[in-house]
Backbone as numpy.savetxt, mean C-alpha at the origin, in Angstrom:
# Nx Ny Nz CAx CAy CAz Cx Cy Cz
5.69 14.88 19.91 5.01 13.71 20.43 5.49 12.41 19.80
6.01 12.49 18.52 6.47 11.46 17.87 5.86 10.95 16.92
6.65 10.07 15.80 6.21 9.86 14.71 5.26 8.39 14.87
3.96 8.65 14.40 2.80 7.49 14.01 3.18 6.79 13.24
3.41 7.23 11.88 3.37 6.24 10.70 4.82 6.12 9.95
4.91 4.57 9.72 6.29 4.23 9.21 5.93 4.05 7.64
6.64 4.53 6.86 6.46 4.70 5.48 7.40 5.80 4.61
7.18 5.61 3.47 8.21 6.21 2.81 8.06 7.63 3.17
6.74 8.19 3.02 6.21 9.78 3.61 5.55 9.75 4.65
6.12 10.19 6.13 5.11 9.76 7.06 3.26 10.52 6.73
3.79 11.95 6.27 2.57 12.70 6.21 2.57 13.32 4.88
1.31 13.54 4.12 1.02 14.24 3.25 0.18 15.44 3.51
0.32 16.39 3.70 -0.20 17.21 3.50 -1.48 17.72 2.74
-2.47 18.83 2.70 -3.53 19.05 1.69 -2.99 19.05 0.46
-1.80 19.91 0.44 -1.31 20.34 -0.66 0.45 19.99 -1.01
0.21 18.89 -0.72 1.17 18.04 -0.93 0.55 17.00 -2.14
2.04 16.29 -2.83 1.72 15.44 -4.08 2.54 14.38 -4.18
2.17 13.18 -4.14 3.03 12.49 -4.62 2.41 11.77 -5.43
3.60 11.80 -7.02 3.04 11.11 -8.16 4.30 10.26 -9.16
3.76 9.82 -9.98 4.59 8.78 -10.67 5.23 7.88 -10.03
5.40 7.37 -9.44 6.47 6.76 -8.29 5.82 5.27 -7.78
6.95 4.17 -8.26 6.99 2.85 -7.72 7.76 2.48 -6.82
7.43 1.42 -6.26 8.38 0.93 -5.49 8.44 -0.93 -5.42
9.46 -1.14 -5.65 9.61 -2.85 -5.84 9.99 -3.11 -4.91
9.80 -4.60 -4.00 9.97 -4.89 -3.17 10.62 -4.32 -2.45
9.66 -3.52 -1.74 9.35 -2.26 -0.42 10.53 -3.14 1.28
11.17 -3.10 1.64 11.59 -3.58 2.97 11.17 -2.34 3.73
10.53 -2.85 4.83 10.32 -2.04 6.09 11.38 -2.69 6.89
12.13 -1.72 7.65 12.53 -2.35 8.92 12.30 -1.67 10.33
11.10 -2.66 11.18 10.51 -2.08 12.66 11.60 -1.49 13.28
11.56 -0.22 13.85 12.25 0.41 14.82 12.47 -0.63 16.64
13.17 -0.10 16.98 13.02 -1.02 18.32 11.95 -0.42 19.40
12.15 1.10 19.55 11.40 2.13 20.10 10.72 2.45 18.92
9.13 2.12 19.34 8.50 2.34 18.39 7.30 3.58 19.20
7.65 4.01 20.26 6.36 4.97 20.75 5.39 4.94 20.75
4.14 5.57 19.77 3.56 6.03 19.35 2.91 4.87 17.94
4.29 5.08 17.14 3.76 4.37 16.04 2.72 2.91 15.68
2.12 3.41 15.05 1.23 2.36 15.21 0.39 1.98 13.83
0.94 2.46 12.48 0.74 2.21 11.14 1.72 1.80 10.29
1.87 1.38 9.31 2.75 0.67 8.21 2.59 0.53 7.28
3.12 1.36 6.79 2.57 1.26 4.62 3.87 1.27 4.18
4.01 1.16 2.59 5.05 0.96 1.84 5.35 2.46 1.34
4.02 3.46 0.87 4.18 4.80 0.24 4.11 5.58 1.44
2.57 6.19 1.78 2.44 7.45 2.76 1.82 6.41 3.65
1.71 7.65 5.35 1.32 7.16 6.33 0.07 7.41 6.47
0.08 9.12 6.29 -1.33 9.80 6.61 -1.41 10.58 5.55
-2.40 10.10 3.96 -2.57 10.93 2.84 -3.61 12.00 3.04
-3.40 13.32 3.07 -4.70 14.45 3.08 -4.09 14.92 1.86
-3.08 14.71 0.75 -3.31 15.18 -0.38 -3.67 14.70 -1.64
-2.76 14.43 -2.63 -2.86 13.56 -3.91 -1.99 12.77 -3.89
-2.22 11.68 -4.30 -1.18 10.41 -4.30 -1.74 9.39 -5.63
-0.96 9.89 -6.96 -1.47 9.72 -8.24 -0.35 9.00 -9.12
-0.55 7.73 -9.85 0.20 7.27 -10.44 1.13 6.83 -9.75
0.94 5.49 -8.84 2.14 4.92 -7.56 1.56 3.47 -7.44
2.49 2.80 -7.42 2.31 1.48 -7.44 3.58 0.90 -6.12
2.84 -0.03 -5.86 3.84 -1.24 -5.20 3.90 -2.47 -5.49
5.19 -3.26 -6.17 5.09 -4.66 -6.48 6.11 -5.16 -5.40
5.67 -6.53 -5.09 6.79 -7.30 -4.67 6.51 -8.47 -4.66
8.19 -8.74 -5.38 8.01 -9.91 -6.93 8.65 -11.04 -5.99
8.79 -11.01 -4.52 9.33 -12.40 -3.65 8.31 -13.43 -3.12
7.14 -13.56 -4.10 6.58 -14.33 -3.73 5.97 -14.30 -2.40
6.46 -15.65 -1.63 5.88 -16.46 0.17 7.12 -15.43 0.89
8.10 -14.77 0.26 8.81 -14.06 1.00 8.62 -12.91 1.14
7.35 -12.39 0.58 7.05 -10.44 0.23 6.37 -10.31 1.18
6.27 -9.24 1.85 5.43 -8.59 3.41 6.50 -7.84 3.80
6.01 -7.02 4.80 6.48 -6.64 5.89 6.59 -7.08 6.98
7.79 -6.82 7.56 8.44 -8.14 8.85 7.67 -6.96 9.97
7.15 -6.95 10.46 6.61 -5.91 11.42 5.96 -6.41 12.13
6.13 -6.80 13.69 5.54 -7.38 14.72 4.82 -6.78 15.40
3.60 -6.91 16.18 3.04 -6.44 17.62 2.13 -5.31 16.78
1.77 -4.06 17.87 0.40 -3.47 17.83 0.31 -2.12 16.40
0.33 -3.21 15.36 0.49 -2.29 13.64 -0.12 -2.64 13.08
-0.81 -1.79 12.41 -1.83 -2.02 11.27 -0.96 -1.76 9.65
-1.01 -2.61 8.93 0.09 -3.01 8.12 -1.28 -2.42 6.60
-0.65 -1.73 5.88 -1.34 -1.53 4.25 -0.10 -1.48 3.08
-0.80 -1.82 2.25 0.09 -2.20 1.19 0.62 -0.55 0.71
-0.33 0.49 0.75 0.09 1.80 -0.04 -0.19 2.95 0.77
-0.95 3.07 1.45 -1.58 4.07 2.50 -2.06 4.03 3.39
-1.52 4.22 4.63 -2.41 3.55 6.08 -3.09 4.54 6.07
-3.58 5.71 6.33 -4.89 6.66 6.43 -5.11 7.28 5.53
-6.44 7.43 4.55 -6.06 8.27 3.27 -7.61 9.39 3.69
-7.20 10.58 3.71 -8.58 11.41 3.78 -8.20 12.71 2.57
-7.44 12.23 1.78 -7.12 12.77 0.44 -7.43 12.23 -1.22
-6.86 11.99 -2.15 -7.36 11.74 -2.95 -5.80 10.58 -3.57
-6.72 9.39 -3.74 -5.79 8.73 -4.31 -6.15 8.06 -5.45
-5.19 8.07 -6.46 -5.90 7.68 -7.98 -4.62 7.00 -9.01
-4.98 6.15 -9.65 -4.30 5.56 -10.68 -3.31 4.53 -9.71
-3.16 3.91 -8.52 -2.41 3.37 -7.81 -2.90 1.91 -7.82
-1.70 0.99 -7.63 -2.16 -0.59 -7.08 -1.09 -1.02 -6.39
-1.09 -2.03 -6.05 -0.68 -3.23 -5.23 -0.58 -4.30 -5.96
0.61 -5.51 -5.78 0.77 -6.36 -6.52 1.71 -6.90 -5.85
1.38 -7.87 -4.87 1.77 -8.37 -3.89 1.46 -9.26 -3.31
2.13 -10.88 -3.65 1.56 -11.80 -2.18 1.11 -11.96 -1.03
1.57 -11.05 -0.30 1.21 -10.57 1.24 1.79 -9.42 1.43
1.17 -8.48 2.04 1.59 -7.19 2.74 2.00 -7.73 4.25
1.40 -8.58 5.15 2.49 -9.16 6.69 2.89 -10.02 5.95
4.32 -10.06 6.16 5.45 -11.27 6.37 4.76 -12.21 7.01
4.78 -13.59 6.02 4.76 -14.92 6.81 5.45 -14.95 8.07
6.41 -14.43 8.39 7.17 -14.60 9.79 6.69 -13.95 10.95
5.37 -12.90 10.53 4.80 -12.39 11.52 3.81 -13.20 12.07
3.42 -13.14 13.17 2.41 -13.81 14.22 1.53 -12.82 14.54
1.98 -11.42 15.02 0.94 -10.26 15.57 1.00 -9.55 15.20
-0.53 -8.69 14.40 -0.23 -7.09 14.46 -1.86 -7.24 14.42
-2.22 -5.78 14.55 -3.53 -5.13 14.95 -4.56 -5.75 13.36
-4.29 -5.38 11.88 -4.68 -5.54 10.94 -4.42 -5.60 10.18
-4.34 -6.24 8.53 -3.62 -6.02 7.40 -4.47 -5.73 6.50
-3.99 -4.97 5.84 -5.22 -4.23 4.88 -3.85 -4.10 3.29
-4.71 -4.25 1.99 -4.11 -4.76 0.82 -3.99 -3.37 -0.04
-4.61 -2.60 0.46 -3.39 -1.15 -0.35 -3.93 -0.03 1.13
-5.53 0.23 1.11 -5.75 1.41 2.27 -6.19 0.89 3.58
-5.12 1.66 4.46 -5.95 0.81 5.89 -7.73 1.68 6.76
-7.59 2.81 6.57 -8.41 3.36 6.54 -9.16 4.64 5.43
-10.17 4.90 4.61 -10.32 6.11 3.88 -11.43 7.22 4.16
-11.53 8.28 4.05 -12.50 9.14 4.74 -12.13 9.61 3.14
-11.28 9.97 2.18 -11.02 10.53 1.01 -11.80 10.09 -0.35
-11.15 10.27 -1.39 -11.39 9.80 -2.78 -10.65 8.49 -3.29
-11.17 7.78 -3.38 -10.20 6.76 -4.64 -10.94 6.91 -5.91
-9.61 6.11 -6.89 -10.02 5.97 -8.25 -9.05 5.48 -9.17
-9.60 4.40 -9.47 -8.54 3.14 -10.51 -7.60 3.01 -9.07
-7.95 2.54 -8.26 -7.01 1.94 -6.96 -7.26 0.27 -7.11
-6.26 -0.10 -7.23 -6.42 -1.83 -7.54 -5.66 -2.38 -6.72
-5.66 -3.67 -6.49 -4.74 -5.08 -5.93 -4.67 -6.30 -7.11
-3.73 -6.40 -7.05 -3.88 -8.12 -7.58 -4.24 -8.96 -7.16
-5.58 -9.77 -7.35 -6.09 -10.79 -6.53 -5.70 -11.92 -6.62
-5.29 -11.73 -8.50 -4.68 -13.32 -8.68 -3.51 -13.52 -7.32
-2.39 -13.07 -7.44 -1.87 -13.61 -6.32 -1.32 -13.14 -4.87
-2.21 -12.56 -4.26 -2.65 -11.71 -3.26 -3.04 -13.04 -2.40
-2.06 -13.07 -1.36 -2.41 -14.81 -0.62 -2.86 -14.36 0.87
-3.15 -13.07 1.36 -3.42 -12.71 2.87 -5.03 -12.55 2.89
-5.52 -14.26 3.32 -6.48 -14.08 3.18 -7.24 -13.60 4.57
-7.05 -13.16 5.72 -7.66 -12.39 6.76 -7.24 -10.78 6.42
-6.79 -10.72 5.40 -6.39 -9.28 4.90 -7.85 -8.38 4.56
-7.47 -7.28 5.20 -8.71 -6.46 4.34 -8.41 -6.26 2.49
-9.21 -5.74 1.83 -9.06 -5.71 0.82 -9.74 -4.46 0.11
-11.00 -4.35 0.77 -11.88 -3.20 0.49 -10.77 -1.59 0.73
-11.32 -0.48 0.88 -12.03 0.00 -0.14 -11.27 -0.22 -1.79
-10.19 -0.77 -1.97 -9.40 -1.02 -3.68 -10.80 -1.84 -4.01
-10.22 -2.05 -5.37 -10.88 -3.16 -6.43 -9.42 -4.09 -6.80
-9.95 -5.61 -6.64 -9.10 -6.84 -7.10 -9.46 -6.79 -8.91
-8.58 -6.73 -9.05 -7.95 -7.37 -9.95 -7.48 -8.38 -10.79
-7.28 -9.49 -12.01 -6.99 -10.43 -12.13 -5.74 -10.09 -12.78
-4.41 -10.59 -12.21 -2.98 -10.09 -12.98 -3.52 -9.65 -14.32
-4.14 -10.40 -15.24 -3.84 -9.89 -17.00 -5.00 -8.52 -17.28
-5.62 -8.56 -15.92 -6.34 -6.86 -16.04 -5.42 -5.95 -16.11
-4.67 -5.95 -15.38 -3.32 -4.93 -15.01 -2.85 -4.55 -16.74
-3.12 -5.25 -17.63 -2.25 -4.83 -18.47 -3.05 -4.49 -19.66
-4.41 -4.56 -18.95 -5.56 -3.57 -20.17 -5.77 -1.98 -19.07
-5.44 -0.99 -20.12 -5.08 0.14 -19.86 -6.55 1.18 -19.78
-7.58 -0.13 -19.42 -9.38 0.73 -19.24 -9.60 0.87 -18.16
-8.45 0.02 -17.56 -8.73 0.50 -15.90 -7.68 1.70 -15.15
-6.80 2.22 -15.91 -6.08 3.41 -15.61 -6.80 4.89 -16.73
-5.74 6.00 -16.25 -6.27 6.50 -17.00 -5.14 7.07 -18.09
-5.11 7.58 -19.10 -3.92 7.42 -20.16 -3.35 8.54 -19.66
-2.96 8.98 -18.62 -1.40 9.66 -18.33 -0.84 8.26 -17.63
-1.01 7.44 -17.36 -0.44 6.25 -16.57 0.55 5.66 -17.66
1.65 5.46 -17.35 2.44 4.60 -17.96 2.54 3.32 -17.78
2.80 2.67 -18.35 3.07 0.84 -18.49 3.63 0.32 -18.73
4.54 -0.29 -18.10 6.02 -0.79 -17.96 5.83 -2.52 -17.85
5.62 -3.33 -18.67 5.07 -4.84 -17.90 6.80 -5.25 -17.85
6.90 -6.04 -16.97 7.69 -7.18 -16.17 7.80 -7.92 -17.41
8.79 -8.97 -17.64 8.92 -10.03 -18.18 9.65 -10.99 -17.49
């Protein structure tokens, strides 16, 4: 029938895992034939398993989003999560590209959850999509990110300079 969700994993499985794993300024690039598809994340499309210790930054400022036009619901880390996601954030100016005009919704790490979260964050300090969803994560103020009470100590910490 064709693939729904554009993302690094379209599907996760129950017993599927994805862990440790970042990604810095994420590029999507929209298909022309897009079918079906109709979600957009940077990690998974559709999480039903674990998705632990995963982050997304993107450090381009007014230039970070996804260029993705027309009928997409755009998330920073997981467009459907009915699995368990934990120790993950977002750290990102915008998840839509300023250059976009249309899509269905933008949501700042989950676009929809029926699952678990825990220590799921955004950066609010500079998180600029303000018709963006934001819920179900917790914001953040950048210099939270780097007190280690809001992860849990298998998380590693790598700060930027």
């Amino acid at each position: 029938p064709g693939l729904r969700y554009t993302a690094m994993f379209s599907k996760v499985s129950s017993t599927g895992v994805v862990k440790n794993l970042g990604l810095v300024n994420p590029i999507i690039i929209q298909p022309i034939e897009w079918g079906i598809m109709d979600s957009v994340a940077s990690l998974v499309g559709s999480n039903a398993g674990l998705v632990e210790n995963t982050y997304m930054i993107d450090t381009r400022g007014n230039a970070a989003g996804f260029s993705v036009e027309g009928q997409f619901r755009l998330s920073g880390l997981v467009s459907v999560n009915s699995g368990t996601i934990s120790n993950s954030f977002v750290a990102s100016a915008h998840i839509r590209s300023n250059a976009v005009v249309n899509n269905l919704s933008t949501s700042a790490v989950v676009y929809a959850n029926t699952g678990t979260l825990t220590n799921v964050y955004y950066d609010q300090t500079i998180y600029a999509d303000t018709s963006a969803f934001t819920a179900p994560a917790v914001g953040l103020i950048t210099s939270e990110f780097q007190n280690n009470t809001h992860f849990s100590s298998s998380w590693y910490f790598f700060l930027f300079s």
